[in-house]
Short mmCIF file of C-alpha atoms in Angstrom, two decimals:
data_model
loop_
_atom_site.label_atom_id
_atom_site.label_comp_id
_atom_site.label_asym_id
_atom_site.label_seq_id
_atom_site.Cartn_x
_atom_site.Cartn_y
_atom_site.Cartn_z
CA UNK A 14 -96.12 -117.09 5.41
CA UNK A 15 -96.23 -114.80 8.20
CA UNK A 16 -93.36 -114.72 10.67
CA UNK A 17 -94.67 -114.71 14.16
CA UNK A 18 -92.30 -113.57 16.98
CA UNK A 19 -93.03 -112.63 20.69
CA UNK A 20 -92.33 -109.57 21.95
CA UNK A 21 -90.95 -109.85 25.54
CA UNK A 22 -89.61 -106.78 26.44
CA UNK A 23 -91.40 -106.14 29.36
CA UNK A 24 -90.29 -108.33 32.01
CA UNK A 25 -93.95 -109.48 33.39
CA UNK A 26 -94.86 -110.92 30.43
CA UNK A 27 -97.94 -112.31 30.47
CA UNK A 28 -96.77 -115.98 30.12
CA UNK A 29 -94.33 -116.21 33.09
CA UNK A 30 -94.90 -117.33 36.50
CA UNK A 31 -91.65 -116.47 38.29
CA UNK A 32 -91.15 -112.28 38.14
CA UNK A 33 -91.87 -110.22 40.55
CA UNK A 34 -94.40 -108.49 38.42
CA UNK A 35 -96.39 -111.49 37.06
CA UNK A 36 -96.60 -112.40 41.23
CA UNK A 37 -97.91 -108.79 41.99
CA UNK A 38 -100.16 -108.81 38.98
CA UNK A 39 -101.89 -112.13 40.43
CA UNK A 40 -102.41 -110.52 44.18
CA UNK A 41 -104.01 -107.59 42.60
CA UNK A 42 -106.07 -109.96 40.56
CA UNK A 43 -106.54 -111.99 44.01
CA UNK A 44 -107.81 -109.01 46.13
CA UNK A 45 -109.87 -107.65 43.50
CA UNK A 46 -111.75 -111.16 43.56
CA UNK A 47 -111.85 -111.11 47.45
CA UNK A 48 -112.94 -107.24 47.45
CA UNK A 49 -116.19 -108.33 45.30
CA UNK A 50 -118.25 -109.69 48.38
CA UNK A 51 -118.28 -106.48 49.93
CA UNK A 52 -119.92 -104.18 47.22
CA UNK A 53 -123.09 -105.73 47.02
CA UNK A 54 -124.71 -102.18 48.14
CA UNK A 55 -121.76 -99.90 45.55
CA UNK A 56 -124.01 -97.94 42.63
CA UNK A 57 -123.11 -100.24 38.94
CA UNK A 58 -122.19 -97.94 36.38
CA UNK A 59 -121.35 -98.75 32.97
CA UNK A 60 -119.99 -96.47 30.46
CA UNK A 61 -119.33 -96.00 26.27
CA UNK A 62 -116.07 -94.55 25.27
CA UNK A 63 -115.46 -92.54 22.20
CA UNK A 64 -111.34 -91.44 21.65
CA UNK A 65 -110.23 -89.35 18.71
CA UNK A 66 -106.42 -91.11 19.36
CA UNK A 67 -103.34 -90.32 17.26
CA UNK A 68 -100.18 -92.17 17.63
CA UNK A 69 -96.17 -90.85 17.64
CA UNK A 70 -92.89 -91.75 18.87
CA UNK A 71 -90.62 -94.09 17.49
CA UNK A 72 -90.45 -98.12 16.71
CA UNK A 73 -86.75 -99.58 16.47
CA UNK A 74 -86.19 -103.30 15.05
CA UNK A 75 -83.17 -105.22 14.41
CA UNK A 76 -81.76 -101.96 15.68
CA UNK A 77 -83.14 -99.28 13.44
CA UNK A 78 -85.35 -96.82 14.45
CA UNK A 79 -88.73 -95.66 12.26
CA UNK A 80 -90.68 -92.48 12.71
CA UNK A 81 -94.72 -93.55 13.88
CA UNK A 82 -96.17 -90.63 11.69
CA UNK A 83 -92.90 -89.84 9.36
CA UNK A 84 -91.89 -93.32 8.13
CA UNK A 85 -94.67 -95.22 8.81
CA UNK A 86 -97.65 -92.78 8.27
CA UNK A 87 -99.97 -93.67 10.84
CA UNK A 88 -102.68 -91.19 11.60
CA UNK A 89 -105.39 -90.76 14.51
CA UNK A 90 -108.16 -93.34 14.46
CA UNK A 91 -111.13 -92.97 16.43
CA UNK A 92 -111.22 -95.71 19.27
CA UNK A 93 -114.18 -97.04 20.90
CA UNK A 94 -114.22 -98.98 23.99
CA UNK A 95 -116.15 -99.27 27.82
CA UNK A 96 -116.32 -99.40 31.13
CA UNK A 97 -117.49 -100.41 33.76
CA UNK A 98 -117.21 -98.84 37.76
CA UNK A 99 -118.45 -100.61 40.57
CA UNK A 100 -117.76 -98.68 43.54
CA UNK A 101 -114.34 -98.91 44.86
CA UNK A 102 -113.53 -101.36 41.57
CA UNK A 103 -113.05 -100.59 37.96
CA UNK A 104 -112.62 -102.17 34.19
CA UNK A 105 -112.13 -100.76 31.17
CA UNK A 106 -111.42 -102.79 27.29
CA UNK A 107 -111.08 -100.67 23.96
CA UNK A 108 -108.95 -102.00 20.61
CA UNK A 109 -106.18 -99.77 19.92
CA UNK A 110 -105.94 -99.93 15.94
CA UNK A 111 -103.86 -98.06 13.20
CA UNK A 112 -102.51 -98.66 9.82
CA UNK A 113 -100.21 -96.89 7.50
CA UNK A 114 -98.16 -96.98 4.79
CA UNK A 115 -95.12 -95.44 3.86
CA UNK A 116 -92.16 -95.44 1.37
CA UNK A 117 -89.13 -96.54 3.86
CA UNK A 118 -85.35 -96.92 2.53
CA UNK A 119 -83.25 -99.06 4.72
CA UNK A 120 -80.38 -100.92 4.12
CA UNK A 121 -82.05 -103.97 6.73
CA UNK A 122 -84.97 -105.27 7.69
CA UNK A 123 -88.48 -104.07 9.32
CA UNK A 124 -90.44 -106.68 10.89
CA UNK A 125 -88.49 -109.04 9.13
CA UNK A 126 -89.14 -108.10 6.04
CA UNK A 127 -85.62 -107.85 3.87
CA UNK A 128 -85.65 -104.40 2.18
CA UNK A 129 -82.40 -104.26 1.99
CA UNK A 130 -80.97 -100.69 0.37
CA UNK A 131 -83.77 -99.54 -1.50
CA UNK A 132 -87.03 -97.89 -1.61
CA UNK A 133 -90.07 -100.23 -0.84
CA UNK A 134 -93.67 -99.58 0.24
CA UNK A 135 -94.58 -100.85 3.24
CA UNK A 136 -97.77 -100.80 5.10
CA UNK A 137 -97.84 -101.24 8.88
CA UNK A 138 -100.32 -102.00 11.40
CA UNK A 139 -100.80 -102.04 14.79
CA UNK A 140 -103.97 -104.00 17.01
CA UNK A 141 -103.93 -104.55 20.32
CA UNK A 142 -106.88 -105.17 22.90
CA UNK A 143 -106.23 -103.07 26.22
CA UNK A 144 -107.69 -104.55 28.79
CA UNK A 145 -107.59 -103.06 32.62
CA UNK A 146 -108.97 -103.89 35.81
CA UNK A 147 -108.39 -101.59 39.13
CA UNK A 148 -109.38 -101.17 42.68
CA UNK A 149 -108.95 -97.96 44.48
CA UNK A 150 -109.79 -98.66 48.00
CA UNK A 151 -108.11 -95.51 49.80
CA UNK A 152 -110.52 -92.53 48.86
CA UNK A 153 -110.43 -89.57 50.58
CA UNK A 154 -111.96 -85.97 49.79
CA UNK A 155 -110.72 -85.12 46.39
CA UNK A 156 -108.26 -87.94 46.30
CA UNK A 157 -107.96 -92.16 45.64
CA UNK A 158 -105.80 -94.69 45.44
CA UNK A 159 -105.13 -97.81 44.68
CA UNK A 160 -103.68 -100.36 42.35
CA UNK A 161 -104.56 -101.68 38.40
CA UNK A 162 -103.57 -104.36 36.26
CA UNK A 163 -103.38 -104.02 32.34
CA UNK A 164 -102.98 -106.21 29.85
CA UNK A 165 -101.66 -105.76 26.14
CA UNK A 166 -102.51 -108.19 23.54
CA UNK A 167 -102.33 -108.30 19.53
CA UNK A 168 -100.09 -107.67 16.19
CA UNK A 169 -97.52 -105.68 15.04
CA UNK A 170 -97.01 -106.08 11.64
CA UNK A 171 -95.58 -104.50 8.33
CA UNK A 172 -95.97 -105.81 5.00
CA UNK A 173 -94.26 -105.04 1.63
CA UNK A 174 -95.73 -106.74 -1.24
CA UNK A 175 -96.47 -110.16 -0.52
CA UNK A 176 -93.95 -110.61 2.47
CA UNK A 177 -95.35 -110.01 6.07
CA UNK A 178 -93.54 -109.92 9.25
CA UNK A 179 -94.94 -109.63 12.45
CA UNK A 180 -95.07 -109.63 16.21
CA UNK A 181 -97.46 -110.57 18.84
CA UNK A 182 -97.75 -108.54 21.63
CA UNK A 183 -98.91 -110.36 25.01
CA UNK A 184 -97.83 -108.21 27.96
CA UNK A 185 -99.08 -107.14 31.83
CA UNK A 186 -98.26 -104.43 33.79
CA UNK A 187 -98.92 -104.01 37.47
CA UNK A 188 -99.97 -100.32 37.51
CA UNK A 189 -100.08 -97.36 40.64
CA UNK A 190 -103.41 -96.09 40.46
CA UNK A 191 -103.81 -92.00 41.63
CA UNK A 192 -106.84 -90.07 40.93
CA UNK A 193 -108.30 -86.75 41.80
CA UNK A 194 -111.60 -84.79 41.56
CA UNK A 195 -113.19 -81.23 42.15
CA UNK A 196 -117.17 -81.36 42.51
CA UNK A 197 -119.02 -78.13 41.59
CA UNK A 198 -120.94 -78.41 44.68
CA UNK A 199 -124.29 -80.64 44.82
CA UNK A 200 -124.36 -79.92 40.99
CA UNK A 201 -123.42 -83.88 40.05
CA UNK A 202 -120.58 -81.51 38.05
CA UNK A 203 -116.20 -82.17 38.41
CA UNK A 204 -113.26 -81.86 37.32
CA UNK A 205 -111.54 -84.85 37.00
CA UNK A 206 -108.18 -86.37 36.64
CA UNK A 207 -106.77 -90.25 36.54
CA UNK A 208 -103.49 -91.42 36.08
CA UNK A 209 -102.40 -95.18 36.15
CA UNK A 210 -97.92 -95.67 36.27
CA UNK A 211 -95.19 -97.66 36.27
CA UNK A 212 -91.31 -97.84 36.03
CA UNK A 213 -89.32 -100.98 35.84
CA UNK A 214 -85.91 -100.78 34.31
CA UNK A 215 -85.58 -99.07 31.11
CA UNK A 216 -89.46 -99.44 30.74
CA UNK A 217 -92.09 -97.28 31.42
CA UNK A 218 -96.07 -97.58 30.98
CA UNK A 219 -98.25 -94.92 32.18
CA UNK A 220 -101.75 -93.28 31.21
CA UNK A 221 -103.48 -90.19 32.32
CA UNK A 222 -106.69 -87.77 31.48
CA UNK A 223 -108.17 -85.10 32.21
CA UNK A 224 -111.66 -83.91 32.18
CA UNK A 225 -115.39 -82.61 33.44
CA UNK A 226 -117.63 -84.93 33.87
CA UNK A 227 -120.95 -85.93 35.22
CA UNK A 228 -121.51 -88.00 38.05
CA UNK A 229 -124.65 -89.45 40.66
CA UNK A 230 -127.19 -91.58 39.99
CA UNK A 231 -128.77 -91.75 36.19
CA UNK A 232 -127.28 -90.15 33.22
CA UNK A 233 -123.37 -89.65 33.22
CA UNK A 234 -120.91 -88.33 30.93
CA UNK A 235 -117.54 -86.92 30.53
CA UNK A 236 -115.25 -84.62 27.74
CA UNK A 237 -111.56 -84.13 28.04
CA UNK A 238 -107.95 -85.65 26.91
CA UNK A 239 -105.99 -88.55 27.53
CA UNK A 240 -102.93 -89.58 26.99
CA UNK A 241 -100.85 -93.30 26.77
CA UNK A 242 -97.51 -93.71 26.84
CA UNK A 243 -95.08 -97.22 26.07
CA UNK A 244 -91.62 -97.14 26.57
CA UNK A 245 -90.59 -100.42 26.25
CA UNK A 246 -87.19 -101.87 25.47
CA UNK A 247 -85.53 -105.34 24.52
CA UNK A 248 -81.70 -104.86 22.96
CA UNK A 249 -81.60 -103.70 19.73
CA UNK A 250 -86.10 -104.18 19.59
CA UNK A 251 -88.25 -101.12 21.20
CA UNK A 252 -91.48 -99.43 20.99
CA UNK A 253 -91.54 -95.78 21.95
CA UNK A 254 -94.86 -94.45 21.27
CA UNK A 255 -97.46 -91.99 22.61
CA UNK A 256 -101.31 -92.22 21.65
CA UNK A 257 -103.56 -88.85 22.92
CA UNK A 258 -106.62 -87.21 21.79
CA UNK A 259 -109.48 -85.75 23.12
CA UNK A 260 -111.86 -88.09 24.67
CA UNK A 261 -115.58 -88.26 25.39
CA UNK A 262 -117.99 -91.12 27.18
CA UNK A 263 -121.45 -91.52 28.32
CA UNK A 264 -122.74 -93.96 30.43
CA UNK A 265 -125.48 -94.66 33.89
CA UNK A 266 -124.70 -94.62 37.39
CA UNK A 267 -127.56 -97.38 38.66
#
């Protein structure tokens, strides 16, 4: 039977009412709600993500670390998801999902799976939904701001033989929203670049890409790189990782 533990090593956890960032995540929530009255007029424009995403960096458990590609030999996946802009207002969902499996010697455990000194095969997974919602009311020029909320839920698991352990993941970050553009004149043509960030503690979340894309009314589309970083830290527990790739999406600006 699988062993099912929560991860909490961020401190807004999705489940708690009393941190300071589960009470920031609900006003963002809040004035996102209130801010949807006034864009009856704002252009609807949904989008189709494609991401050719490979994963590094490190997971440690029960105080040993593992290697992303090295020990557990997982290898870029392409990732679909959408979006969806509504003027000054944003979402965005994909399924983060990668597997591999690896011959590990450790003289513990990995996701609670006893090993012990020896040689074992283990196959490891990793699926989470990333869900994010944003508003960016301050716009000027070539430059926005404004504030996001994300939210991190799903599995990480190993299993060796017939012995699975496992976590679920359930976490929110508040996130500081900063992007930037440079149009090509009337052309509907710009460069673009988005970041979403935050720092709390030992832990870090942030996300950023960079890109051309095509904007207006009708057809849209866009081609560059992204990149999505997760430091996050609980004792002797911590994921590490990095996922980036090139990125393309296509969508219509009603």
């Amino acid at each position: 039977m699988a062993e099912i533990r929560q991860f909490k090593g961020w401190p807004g956890n999705a489940q708690s009412d009393n941190t300071i960032t589960g009470k920031v995540s609900r006003g963002v929530f809040a004035a996102l709600l209130l801010m949807g009255s006034g864009l009856v007029q704002a252009g609807l424009a949904p989008q189709f993500h494609f991401w050719k995403a490979a994963p590094s960096g490190t997971v440690t458990e029960s105080g040993v670390k593992y290697d992303i590609e090295d020990d557990l030999h997982m290898k870029a996946e392409s990732i679909i998801g959408g979006a969806i802009e509504w003027g000054n207002l944003f979402g965005r969902f994909q399924n983060l999902k990668f597997t591999g499996t690896g011959d590990i010697t450790v003289d513990t455990t990995l996701l609670g799976i006893p090993v012990f000194s020896q040689t074992a095969s283990v196959t490891s997974r990793v699926d989470f939904d990333d869900w994010t919602a944003g508003w960016t009311p301050l716009n000027w020029k070539i430059l926005r701001l404004g504030v996001a909320v994300k939210r991190l839920n799903g599995i990480l698991d190993a299993q060796e033989q017939d012995t699975i352990g496992s976590y679920k993941v359930d976490e929110t970050f508040p996130l500081v929203v900063l992007g930037a553009t440079l149009p090509f004149g009337d052309t509907g043509i710009q460069i673009a670049a988005d970041g979403m960030w935050i720092s709390q503690g030992d832990n870090t979340v942030y996300e950023y890409q960079l890109g051309l894309e095509r904007v207006g009314a009708g057809l849209q589309a866009a081609l560059g790189y992204r990149r999505q970083r997760y430091d996050i830290r609980d004792g002797d527990e911590a994921l590490d990782a990095k996922v980036d790739g090139p990125f393309a999406s296509v969508g219509w600006g009603f």
